[in-house]
JSON list of C-alpha atoms in Angstrom, two decimals:
[
{"chain": "X", "resi": 1, "resn": "MET", "atom": "CA", "xyz": [67.71, 130.48, 64.26]},
{"chain": "X", "resi": 2, "resn": "ASP", "atom": "CA", "xyz": [68.41, 134.13, 65.04]},
{"chain": "X", "resi": 3, "resn": "SER", "atom": "CA", "xyz": [70.54, 134.87, 62.02]},
{"chain": "X", "resi": 4, "resn": "ASN", "atom": "CA", "xyz": [69.41, 135.00, 58.42]},
{"chain": "X", "resi": 5, "resn": "ASN", "atom": "CA", "xyz": [72.02, 132.46, 57.34]},
{"chain": "X", "resi": 6, "resn": "PRO", "atom": "CA", "xyz": [70.19, 129.88, 55.17]},
{"chain": "X", "resi": 7, "resn": "TYR", "atom": "CA", "xyz": [73.06, 127.39, 55.62]},
{"chain": "X", "resi": 8, "resn": "GLU", "atom": "CA", "xyz": [72.88, 127.32, 59.41]},
{"chain": "X", "resi": 9, "resn": "ALA", "atom": "CA", "xyz": [71.46, 124.13, 60.93]},
{"chain": "X", "resi": 10, "resn": "PRO", "atom": "CA", "xyz": [68.08, 124.59, 62.58]},
{"chain": "X", "resi": 11, "resn": "ALA", "atom": "CA", "xyz": [67.84, 124.44, 66.37]},
{"chain": "X", "resi": 12, "resn": "SER", "atom": "CA", "xyz": [66.56, 121.14, 67.73]},
{"chain": "X", "resi": 13, "resn": "ALA", "atom": "CA", "xyz": [65.88, 119.50, 71.05]},
{"chain": "X", "resi": 14, "resn": "ILE", "atom": "CA", "xyz": [69.03, 118.20, 72.66]},
{"chain": "X", "resi": 15, "resn": "LEU", "atom": "CA", "xyz": [68.79, 114.66, 73.96]},
{"chain": "X", "resi": 16, "resn": "ASP", "atom": "CA", "xyz": [71.52, 113.09, 76.03]},
{"chain": "X", "resi": 17, "resn": "VAL", "atom": "CA", "xyz": [71.90, 109.66, 74.51]},
{"chain": "X", "resi": 18, "resn": "GLN", "atom": "CA", "xyz": [74.97, 108.57, 76.45]},
{"chain": "X", "resi": 19, "resn": "GLY", "atom": "CA", "xyz": [74.17, 105.04, 77.56]},
{"chain": "X", "resi": 20, "resn": "ASP", "atom": "CA", "xyz": [70.73, 105.29, 75.97]},
{"chain": "X", "resi": 21, "resn": "ALA", "atom": "CA", "xyz": [69.90, 102.06, 74.18]},
{"chain": "X", "resi": 22, "resn": "GLY", "atom": "CA", "xyz": [67.39, 103.87, 71.96]},
{"chain": "X", "resi": 23, "resn": "LEU", "atom": "CA", "xyz": [64.56, 101.64, 73.12]},
{"chain": "X", "resi": 24, "resn": "PRO", "atom": "CA", "xyz": [61.11, 103.12, 73.70]},
{"chain": "X", "resi": 25, "resn": "VAL", "atom": "CA", "xyz": [60.26, 104.00, 77.30]},
{"chain": "X", "resi": 26, "resn": "PHE", "atom": "CA", "xyz": [57.01, 104.44, 79.19]},
{"chain": "X", "resi": 27, "resn": "ARG", "atom": "CA", "xyz": [55.60, 107.91, 79.70]},
{"chain": "X", "resi": 28, "resn": "THR", "atom": "CA", "xyz": [55.12, 109.09, 83.28]},
{"chain": "X", "resi": 29, "resn": "SER", "atom": "CA", "xyz": [51.39, 108.55, 82.79]},
{"chain": "X", "resi": 30, "resn": "GLY", "atom": "CA", "xyz": [52.08, 104.89, 82.00]},
{"chain": "X", "resi": 31, "resn": "ILE", "atom": "CA", "xyz": [54.13, 104.55, 85.17]},
{"chain": "X", "resi": 32, "resn": "TYR", "atom": "CA", "xyz": [51.29, 106.01, 87.22]},
{"chain": "X", "resi": 33, "resn": "ILE", "atom": "CA", "xyz": [48.73, 103.76, 85.50]},
{"chain": "X", "resi": 34, "resn": "ALA", "atom": "CA", "xyz": [50.79, 100.66, 86.31]},
{"chain": "X", "resi": 35, "resn": "THR", "atom": "CA", "xyz": [51.19, 101.77, 89.92]},
{"chain": "X", "resi": 36, "resn": "PHE", "atom": "CA", "xyz": [47.49, 102.59, 90.28]},
{"chain": "X", "resi": 37, "resn": "MET", "atom": "CA", "xyz": [46.36, 99.26, 88.79]},
{"chain": "X", "resi": 38, "resn": "GLY", "atom": "CA", "xyz": [49.01, 96.93, 90.14]},
{"chain": "X", "resi": 39, "resn": "SER", "atom": "CA", "xyz": [50.50, 98.55, 93.24]},
{"chain": "X", "resi": 40, "resn": "ILE", "atom": "CA", "xyz": [54.05, 99.68, 93.76]},
{"chain": "X", "resi": 41, "resn": "LEU", "atom": "CA", "xyz": [55.24, 96.30, 92.54]},
{"chain": "X", "resi": 42, "resn": "ALA", "atom": "CA", "xyz": [54.04, 97.09, 89.01]},
{"chain": "X", "resi": 43, "resn": "GLY", "atom": "CA", "xyz": [55.23, 100.69, 89.27]},
{"chain": "X", "resi": 44, "resn": "GLY", "atom": "CA", "xyz": [58.71, 99.53, 90.26]},
{"chain": "X", "resi": 45, "resn": "TRP", "atom": "CA", "xyz": [58.76, 97.04, 87.41]},
{"chain": "X", "resi": 46, "resn": "VAL", "atom": "CA", "xyz": [57.81, 99.68, 84.82]},
{"chain": "X", "resi": 47, "resn": "LEU", "atom": "CA", "xyz": [60.39, 102.09, 86.27]},
{"chain": "X", "resi": 48, "resn": "ALA", "atom": "CA", "xyz": [62.98, 99.32, 85.97]},
{"chain": "X", "resi": 49, "resn": "MET", "atom": "CA", "xyz": [62.02, 98.71, 82.35]},
{"chain": "X", "resi": 50, "resn": "ASN", "atom": "CA", "xyz": [62.57, 102.41, 81.65]},
{"chain": "X", "resi": 51, "resn": "HIS", "atom": "CA", "xyz": [65.95, 102.37, 83.38]},
{"chain": "X", "resi": 52, "resn": "ASP", "atom": "CA", "xyz": [66.98, 99.36, 81.30]},
{"chain": "X", "resi": 53, "resn": "ALA", "atom": "CA", "xyz": [65.90, 101.13, 78.12]},
{"chain": "X", "resi": 54, "resn": "LEU", "atom": "CA", "xyz": [67.90, 104.20, 79.16]},
{"chain": "X", "resi": 55, "resn": "GLY", "atom": "CA", "xyz": [70.98, 102.06, 79.84]},
{"chain": "X", "resi": 56, "resn": "GLN", "atom": "CA", "xyz": [70.85, 102.50, 83.63]},
{"chain": "X", "resi": 57, "resn": "HIS", "atom": "CA", "xyz": [71.00, 98.87, 84.66]},
{"chain": "X", "resi": 58, "resn": "ASP", "atom": "CA", "xyz": [72.00, 99.47, 88.30]},
{"chain": "X", "resi": 59, "resn": "LEU", "atom": "CA", "xyz": [69.01, 101.75, 88.83]},
{"chain": "X", "resi": 60, "resn": "ALA", "atom": "CA", "xyz": [66.80, 99.17, 87.13]},
{"chain": "X", "resi": 61, "resn": "ARG", "atom": "CA", "xyz": [67.86, 96.53, 89.64]},
{"chain": "X", "resi": 62, "resn": "LYS", "atom": "CA", "xyz": [67.24, 98.96, 92.51]},
{"chain": "X", "resi": 63, "resn": "ALA", "atom": "CA", "xyz": [63.78, 99.83, 91.13]},
{"chain": "X", "resi": 64, "resn": "ARG", "atom": "CA", "xyz": [62.79, 96.15, 90.96]},
{"chain": "X", "resi": 65, "resn": "TRP", "atom": "CA", "xyz": [63.95, 95.45, 94.51]},
{"chain": "X", "resi": 66, "resn": "SER", "atom": "CA", "xyz": [62.33, 98.67, 95.75]},
{"chain": "X", "resi": 67, "resn": "GLY", "atom": "CA", "xyz": [59.02, 97.64, 94.19]},
{"chain": "X", "resi": 68, "resn": "LEU", "atom": "CA", "xyz": [59.21, 94.25, 95.88]},
{"chain": "X", "resi": 69, "resn": "ALA", "atom": "CA", "xyz": [60.15, 95.81, 99.24]},
{"chain": "X", "resi": 70, "resn": "GLY", "atom": "CA", "xyz": [57.36, 98.34, 98.80]},
{"chain": "X", "resi": 71, "resn": "ILE", "atom": "CA", "xyz": [54.66, 95.72, 98.25]},
{"chain": "X", "resi": 72, "resn": "ILE", "atom": "CA", "xyz": [55.89, 93.71, 101.24]},
{"chain": "X", "resi": 73, "resn": "THR", "atom": "CA", "xyz": [55.68, 96.89, 103.34]},
{"chain": "X", "resi": 74, "resn": "VAL", "atom": "CA", "xyz": [52.14, 97.62, 102.11]},
{"chain": "X", "resi": 75, "resn": "VAL", "atom": "CA", "xyz": [51.01, 94.07, 102.88]},
{"chain": "X", "resi": 76, "resn": "VAL", "atom": "CA", "xyz": [52.51, 94.15, 106.36]},
{"chain": "X", "resi": 77, "resn": "LEU", "atom": "CA", "xyz": [50.93, 97.55, 107.07]},
{"chain": "X", "resi": 78, "resn": "SER", "atom": "CA", "xyz": [47.56, 96.34, 105.81]},
{"chain": "X", "resi": 79, "resn": "LEU", "atom": "CA", "xyz": [47.74, 93.44, 108.27]},
{"chain": "X", "resi": 80, "resn": "LEU", "atom": "CA", "xyz": [48.76, 95.64, 111.20]},
{"chain": "X", "resi": 81, "resn": "LEU", "atom": "CA", "xyz": [46.52, 98.67, 110.70]},
{"chain": "X", "resi": 82, "resn": "PRO", "atom": "CA", "xyz": [42.81, 98.64, 111.61]},
{"chain": "X", "resi": 83, "resn": "GLU", "atom": "CA", "xyz": [40.28, 97.41, 109.05]},
{"chain": "X", "resi": 84, "resn": "LYS", "atom": "CA", "xyz": [38.43, 100.74, 109.13]},
{"chain": "X", "resi": 85, "resn": "ILE", "atom": "CA", "xyz": [41.17, 102.43, 107.09]},
{"chain": "X", "resi": 86, "resn": "PRO", "atom": "CA", "xyz": [40.06, 102.85, 103.45]},
{"chain": "X", "resi": 87, "resn": "GLY", "atom": "CA", "xyz": [42.13, 101.41, 100.61]},
{"chain": "X", "resi": 88, "resn": "VAL", "atom": "CA", "xyz": [42.99, 104.84, 99.23]},
{"chain": "X", "resi": 89, "resn": "VAL", "atom": "CA", "xyz": [45.23, 105.38, 102.25]},
{"chain": "X", "resi": 90, "resn": "TYR", "atom": "CA", "xyz": [47.45, 102.59, 100.94]},
{"chain": "X", "resi": 91, "resn": "LEU", "atom": "CA", "xyz": [47.40, 103.87, 97.34]},
{"chain": "X", "resi": 92, "resn": "ILE", "atom": "CA", "xyz": [48.42, 107.49, 97.96]},
{"chain": "X", "resi": 93, "resn": "PRO", "atom": "CA", "xyz": [51.83, 106.68, 99.53]},
{"chain": "X", "resi": 94, "resn": "GLN", "atom": "CA", "xyz": [52.61, 104.26, 96.70]},
{"chain": "X", "resi": 95, "resn": "MET", "atom": "CA", "xyz": [51.96, 106.97, 94.11]},
{"chain": "X", "resi": 96, "resn": "ALA", "atom": "CA", "xyz": [54.04, 109.42, 96.15]},
{"chain": "X", "resi": 97, "resn": "VAL", "atom": "CA", "xyz": [56.97, 106.99, 96.31]},
{"chain": "X", "resi": 98, "resn": "VAL", "atom": "CA", "xyz": [56.87, 106.47, 92.53]},
{"chain": "X", "resi": 99, "resn": "SER", "atom": "CA", "xyz": [56.75, 110.25, 91.99]},
{"chain": "X", "resi": 100, "resn": "TYR", "atom": "CA", "xyz": [59.70, 110.68, 94.33]},
{"chain": "X", "resi": 101, "resn": "TRP", "atom": "CA", "xyz": [61.66, 108.00, 92.42]},
{"chain": "X", "resi": 102, "resn": "LEU", "atom": "CA", "xyz": [60.95, 109.76, 89.12]},
{"chain": "X", "resi": 103, "resn": "LYS", "atom": "CA", "xyz": [62.28, 113.04, 90.50]},
{"chain": "X", "resi": 104, "resn": "GLN", "atom": "CA", "xyz": [65.30, 111.58, 92.30]},
{"chain": "X", "resi": 105, "resn": "THR", "atom": "CA", "xyz": [66.58, 109.54, 89.36]},
{"chain": "X", "resi": 106, "resn": "LEU", "atom": "CA", "xyz": [65.82, 112.26, 86.81]},
{"chain": "X", "resi": 107, "resn": "GLN", "atom": "CA", "xyz": [63.92, 109.69, 84.79]},
{"chain": "X", "resi": 108, "resn": "GLY", "atom": "CA", "xyz": [61.09, 112.18, 84.43]},
{"chain": "X", "resi": 109, "resn": "ASP", "atom": "CA", "xyz": [63.46, 114.63, 82.70]},
{"chain": "X", "resi": 110, "resn": "ALA", "atom": "CA", "xyz": [64.72, 111.90, 80.37]},
{"chain": "X", "resi": 111, "resn": "ILE", "atom": "CA", "xyz": [61.14, 110.93, 79.48]},
{"chain": "X", "resi": 112, "resn": "ALA", "atom": "CA", "xyz": [60.22, 114.56, 78.81]},
{"chain": "X", "resi": 113, "resn": "ALA", "atom": "CA", "xyz": [63.30, 114.99, 76.60]},
{"chain": "X", "resi": 114, "resn": "ARG", "atom": "CA", "xyz": [62.42, 111.87, 74.61]},
{"chain": "X", "resi": 115, "resn": "VAL", "atom": "CA", "xyz": [58.84, 113.06, 74.14]},
{"chain": "X", "resi": 116, "resn": "ALA", "atom": "CA", "xyz": [60.09, 116.51, 73.04]},
{"chain": "X", "resi": 117, "resn": "ALA", "atom": "CA", "xyz": [62.50, 114.89, 70.59]},
{"chain": "X", "resi": 118, "resn": "GLY", "atom": "CA", "xyz": [59.67, 112.83, 69.09]},
{"chain": "X", "resi": 119, "resn": "LEU", "atom": "CA", "xyz": [61.24, 109.47, 69.92]},
{"chain": "X", "resi": 120, "resn": "PRO", "atom": "CA", "xyz": [58.94, 106.42, 70.13]},
{"chain": "X", "resi": 121, "resn": "MET", "atom": "CA", "xyz": [57.29, 105.72, 73.46]},
{"chain": "X", "resi": 122, "resn": "ARG", "atom": "CA", "xyz": [55.76, 102.56, 74.89]},
{"chain": "X", "resi": 123, "resn": "SER", "atom": "CA", "xyz": [52.01, 102.32, 75.08]},
{"chain": "X", "resi": 124, "resn": "ASN", "atom": "CA", "xyz": [50.11, 103.06, 78.27]},
{"chain": "X", "resi": 125, "resn": "TRP", "atom": "CA", "xyz": [48.11, 99.91, 77.50]},
{"chain": "X", "resi": 126, "resn": "VAL", "atom": "CA", "xyz": [51.26, 97.86, 78.05]},
{"chain": "X", "resi": 127, "resn": "ALA", "atom": "CA", "xyz": [51.73, 99.60, 81.41]},
{"chain": "X", "resi": 128, "resn": "ALA", "atom": "CA", "xyz": [48.11, 98.78, 82.28]},
{"chain": "X", "resi": 129, "resn": "GLY", "atom": "CA", "xyz": [48.75, 95.15, 81.31]},
{"chain": "X", "resi": 130, "resn": "ILE", "atom": "CA", "xyz": [51.80, 95.04, 83.58]},
{"chain": "X", "resi": 131, "resn": "GLY", "atom": "CA", "xyz": [49.63, 96.42, 86.39]},
{"chain": "X", "resi": 132, "resn": "LEU", "atom": "CA", "xyz": [47.03, 93.73, 85.74]},
{"chain": "X", "resi": 133, "resn": "LEU", "atom": "CA", "xyz": [49.68, 90.99, 85.71]},
{"chain": "X", "resi": 134, "resn": "ALA", "atom": "CA", "xyz": [51.05, 92.29, 89.01]},
{"chain": "X", "resi": 135, "resn": "VAL", "atom": "CA", "xyz": [47.57, 92.12, 90.56]},
{"chain": "X", "resi": 136, "resn": "LEU", "atom": "CA", "xyz": [47.13, 88.56, 89.30]},
{"chain": "X", "resi": 137, "resn": "ALA", "atom": "CA", "xyz": [50.54, 87.58, 90.70]},
{"chain": "X", "resi": 138, "resn": "LEU", "atom": "CA", "xyz": [49.71, 89.12, 94.08]},
{"chain": "X", "resi": 139, "resn": "MET", "atom": "CA", "xyz": [46.36, 87.32, 94.15]},
{"chain": "X", "resi": 140, "resn": "ALA", "atom": "CA", "xyz": [48.05, 84.02, 93.30]},
{"chain": "X", "resi": 141, "resn": "VAL", "atom": "CA", "xyz": [50.52, 84.51, 96.16]},
{"chain": "X", "resi": 142, "resn": "ALA", "atom": "CA", "xyz": [47.67, 85.38, 98.54]},
{"chain": "X", "resi": 143, "resn": "VAL", "atom": "CA", "xyz": [45.71, 82.26, 97.55]},
{"chain": "X", "resi": 144, "resn": "LEU", "atom": "CA", "xyz": [48.84, 80.15, 97.98]},
{"chain": "X", "resi": 145, "resn": "VAL", "atom": "CA", "xyz": [49.52, 81.56, 101.45]},
{"chain": "X", "resi": 146, "resn": "VAL", "atom": "CA", "xyz": [45.90, 81.00, 102.52]},
{"chain": "X", "resi": 147, "resn": "ALA", "atom": "CA", "xyz": [45.94, 77.45, 101.12]},
{"chain": "X", "resi": 148, "resn": "ILE", "atom": "CA", "xyz": [49.16, 76.65, 102.98]},
{"chain": "X", "resi": 149, "resn": "ALA", "atom": "CA", "xyz": [47.72, 78.15, 106.18]},
{"chain": "X", "resi": 150, "resn": "ILE", "atom": "CA", "xyz": [44.51, 76.11, 105.89]},
{"chain": "X", "resi": 151, "resn": "TYR", "atom": "CA", "xyz": [45.81, 72.77, 104.61]},
{"chain": "X", "resi": 152, "resn": "GLY", "atom": "CA", "xyz": [49.32, 72.83, 105.97]},
{"chain": "X", "resi": 153, "resn": "PHE", "atom": "CA", "xyz": [48.80, 74.26, 109.43]},
{"chain": "X", "resi": 154, "resn": "GLY", "atom": "CA", "xyz": [45.07, 73.76, 110.01]},
{"chain": "X", "resi": 155, "resn": "VAL", "atom": "CA", "xyz": [44.33, 77.45, 110.52]},
{"chain": "X", "resi": 156, "resn": "GLU", "atom": "CA", "xyz": [40.64, 78.30, 110.68]},
{"chain": "X", "resi": 157, "resn": "PHE", "atom": "CA", "xyz": [39.56, 81.76, 109.53]},
{"chain": "X", "resi": 158, "resn": "ALA", "atom": "CA", "xyz": [36.56, 83.22, 111.30]}
]
C-alpha cells in the first residue's frame, strides 16, 4: 500500500484459482519424500493427486501413467545393468524426473503460490505413507512374479 488512503484494500498474494478445486495439495518436499521412499511410482501418484486437486485431470492421468512407466523402466534397467551398480544410481534419475515434471507442469509454482497464500496443505506424513504403500505393492508384485516363476514354470534360482 503505497498511498496513505485508509480505505484502499491491502495488497495480497494473487492465486490463480481457475479450475482449482480448493483441495489441499502436497508440498514439493512431500513429493520428494514419496519418491525417495516409494520410487517414481509413488512420486507419480502424489503428483497426480496434486493435479487432481488443482483441477488438471488430464495431467493427473499422465502423471499416473508416467509413474507406472517409470517404475517399469527402473525394474528393466536393474535387471539389465551389472549388480555392482549401487542403488543410489537408480534413485537419482527418479528424483530428477520428478523435479523435471514439477518444473514443466508449473505445479511447483502453484504449490508455492498456495503456500504463500496460506492455503491448507497435505501432510508430508501422508506422502511418506503413499511411498510406503508403493514399496509394499512393488514387493507384493515381486513375490508374485517369483512364485509364478518357481511354481508355474519350475525356474530354479541359484
